[in-house]
Amino acid sequence: MMPRIFIAVDIPQLHQERIFEIQNKFSTFKLKQVKQSHLHITMKFLGEVKESTVQNVLESLSSLNMAGFDASIGQLGLFPKKSSPKVLWVGADGSFTELHDAIENSLNKITFPKDDKEFIPHITISRIKHLSKTEKKDFLSIYGKLKNIHIGNMRVNTVKLKKSILTPSGPIYETIHEFELQ
């Protein structure tokens, strides 16, 4: 079986705990909460790739030329839109777009196409299964009260190439390699 890989920035334990508190505010709804230990910012999802391709990705990312940066975690958001929410997320503010572009340029050399959609740095915290009209109204009310929340600041010094192993009880993430930013 080919590994399913992605590139991510992990977030500090303290921020994970604060996000867990936010998730609990939505616990009465039919949501699939992301495990606290799985909270991260996906920089690029590569999908299922051959082992030889994993090596090429490692080599490409080793030449990543990007300085570490300060970031702020906060502000709730919804994908695809507020009127039909499917994903609840927390935003990430900092040089994430520049980091994403550097990763894209690095991987473009080994034929990974650039993403079509605009990159929005975020941490997925819940997937929304189904909300009745009443539930949606209640959900959006809680969302509105928490929308402008500030989780905290962090320093981004590394990006990680991770493997996702799908199991019946949810994914298991393993770090394949950690890349230091300059």
Coordinates of C-alpha atoms in Angstrom, one line a residue:
M1 CA 0.0 0.0 0.0
M2 CA 1.3 3.4 -0.9
P3 CA 1.8 5.9 1.9
R4 CA -0.6 8.9 2.1
I5 CA 1.5 12.0 2.8
F6 CA 1.2 15.6 3.6
I7 CA 3.3 18.6 4.7
A8 CA 2.3 20.3 7.9
V9 CA 3.2 22.7 10.7
D10 CA 2.4 21.3 14.2
I11 CA 0.9 23.6 16.8
P12 CA 2.0 23.8 20.5
Q13 CA 0.4 21.7 23.1
L14 CA -1.0 24.7 24.9
H15 CA -2.8 25.9 21.7
Q16 CA -4.1 22.3 21.2
E17 CA -5.7 22.4 24.7
R18 CA -7.3 25.8 24.0
I19 CA -8.7 24.5 20.7
F20 CA -10.0 21.4 22.5
E21 CA -12.0 23.8 24.8
I22 CA -13.5 25.4 21.7
Q23 CA -14.4 22.0 20.3
N24 CA -16.3 21.3 23.6
K25 CA -18.5 24.3 23.1
F26 CA -19.8 22.5 20.0
S27 CA -20.1 19.1 21.6
T28 CA -24.0 19.0 21.4
F29 CA -23.9 18.9 17.5
K30 CA -23.2 16.0 15.2
L31 CA -19.6 16.9 14.5
K32 CA -16.5 14.7 13.9
Q33 CA -14.0 16.4 16.2
V34 CA -10.3 16.3 15.2
K35 CA -8.3 14.6 17.9
Q36 CA -6.3 17.1 20.0
S37 CA -3.0 15.4 19.0
H38 CA -3.9 15.6 15.3
L39 CA -4.4 19.4 15.2
H40 CA -2.0 21.0 12.7
I41 CA -1.8 23.4 9.7
T42 CA -1.7 21.5 6.4
M43 CA 0.7 23.2 4.1
K44 CA 0.2 20.8 1.2
F45 CA -1.6 17.4 0.9
L46 CA 0.2 15.1 -1.5
G47 CA -2.0 12.0 -1.3
E48 CA -1.0 8.5 -1.9
V49 CA 2.5 8.3 -3.4
K50 CA 5.1 5.6 -4.2
E51 CA 8.0 5.1 -1.7
S52 CA 10.4 6.4 -4.4
T53 CA 8.4 9.6 -4.6
V54 CA 8.6 10.1 -0.9
Q55 CA 12.4 10.1 -1.3
N56 CA 12.1 12.8 -4.1
V57 CA 9.8 14.9 -1.8
L58 CA 12.4 14.6 1.0
E59 CA 15.2 15.8 -1.4
S60 CA 13.1 18.6 -2.7
L61 CA 12.1 19.9 0.7
S62 CA 15.7 19.7 2.0
S63 CA 16.4 22.7 -0.2
L64 CA 13.5 24.7 1.2
N65 CA 14.8 28.2 1.6
M66 CA 12.5 29.9 4.1
A67 CA 13.2 31.7 7.4
G68 CA 11.3 30.8 10.6
F69 CA 8.5 33.3 11.5
D70 CA 6.1 34.3 14.3
A71 CA 2.5 33.4 13.9
S72 CA -0.8 34.1 15.6
I73 CA -3.5 31.4 16.0
G74 CA -7.1 32.6 16.2
Q75 CA -10.4 33.5 14.4
L76 CA -12.9 30.8 13.6
G77 CA -13.9 30.1 10.1
L78 CA -16.2 27.8 8.1
F79 CA -15.7 25.9 4.8
P80 CA -17.2 26.1 2.2
K81 CA -19.4 28.9 3.5
K82 CA -21.4 30.0 6.5
S83 CA -24.7 29.1 4.9
S84 CA -23.7 25.5 4.4
P85 CA -20.9 24.7 6.9
K86 CA -19.0 21.4 6.5
V87 CA -15.7 22.3 8.2
L88 CA -15.0 24.4 11.3
W89 CA -11.5 25.7 11.5
V90 CA -9.2 28.1 13.4
G91 CA -7.1 30.5 11.3
A92 CA -3.4 30.9 11.3
D93 CA -1.8 34.3 10.6
G94 CA 1.9 34.7 9.7
S95 CA 4.1 34.0 6.7
F96 CA 2.2 30.8 6.0
T97 CA 1.4 31.8 2.4
E98 CA 5.1 32.5 1.7
L99 CA 5.9 29.1 3.2
H100 CA 3.2 27.4 1.1
D101 CA 4.6 29.1 -2.0
A102 CA 8.1 27.9 -1.2
I103 CA 6.9 24.4 -0.7
E104 CA 4.9 24.5 -3.9
N105 CA 7.9 25.8 -5.9
S106 CA 10.1 23.1 -4.3
L107 CA 7.7 20.3 -5.2
N108 CA 6.8 21.7 -8.6
K109 CA 10.3 20.6 -9.7
I110 CA 9.3 16.9 -9.1
T111 CA 6.0 17.2 -11.0
F112 CA 3.6 17.9 -8.1
P113 CA 1.1 20.4 -9.6
K114 CA 0.5 23.6 -7.7
D115 CA -2.8 23.9 -5.9
D116 CA -5.7 25.5 -7.9
K117 CA -7.5 26.9 -4.8
E118 CA -6.3 29.9 -2.8
F119 CA -4.3 28.8 0.2
I120 CA -6.0 29.7 3.5
P121 CA -3.8 28.7 6.5
H122 CA -6.0 27.0 9.0
I123 CA -6.3 24.2 11.6
T124 CA -9.3 22.0 10.9
I125 CA -11.0 21.3 14.3
S126 CA -14.3 19.7 13.3
R127 CA -16.1 18.2 10.3
I128 CA -19.8 18.9 10.3
K129 CA -21.9 15.8 9.5
H130 CA -25.5 17.2 9.5
L131 CA -27.3 20.1 11.1
S132 CA -31.0 20.5 11.1
K133 CA -32.3 24.1 10.7
T134 CA -32.6 24.5 14.4
E135 CA -29.2 23.0 15.1
K136 CA -27.7 25.2 12.4
K137 CA -29.1 28.3 14.0
D138 CA -27.7 27.3 17.4
F139 CA -24.4 26.3 15.9
L140 CA -24.0 29.6 14.1
S141 CA -25.0 31.4 17.3
I142 CA -22.1 29.8 19.2
Y143 CA -19.8 30.3 16.2
G144 CA -20.7 34.0 16.2
K145 CA -19.8 34.4 19.9
L146 CA -16.5 32.6 19.5
K147 CA -15.5 33.8 16.0
N148 CA -13.0 36.4 17.0
I149 CA -11.2 34.2 19.6
H150 CA -7.4 34.5 20.0
I151 CA -5.7 31.2 20.8
G152 CA -2.2 32.4 21.1
N153 CA 1.1 33.1 19.3
M154 CA 3.8 30.7 18.2
R155 CA 7.1 30.5 16.5
V156 CA 7.2 28.4 13.3
N157 CA 10.7 26.9 13.0
T158 CA 9.9 23.6 11.3
V159 CA 7.7 21.9 8.8
K160 CA 7.1 18.2 8.9
L161 CA 6.5 15.6 6.2
K162 CA 3.9 13.3 7.6
K163 CA 2.3 10.0 6.8
S164 CA -1.4 9.4 7.4
I165 CA -2.4 5.8 8.1
L166 CA -6.2 5.3 7.8
T167 CA -7.8 3.0 10.3
P168 CA -11.4 2.3 11.3
S169 CA -11.0 4.3 14.5
G170 CA -9.5 7.3 12.5
P171 CA -6.2 8.3 11.0
I172 CA -2.8 7.8 12.7
Y173 CA -0.2 10.4 11.8
E174 CA 3.5 9.6 11.7
T175 CA 6.3 12.2 11.1
I176 CA 8.5 11.0 8.3
H177 CA 10.9 13.9 8.5
E178 CA 11.2 17.3 10.1
F179 CA 12.7 20.2 8.2
E180 CA 14.3 23.2 10.0
L181 CA 13.5 26.6 8.6
Q182 CA 16.5 29.0 8.4

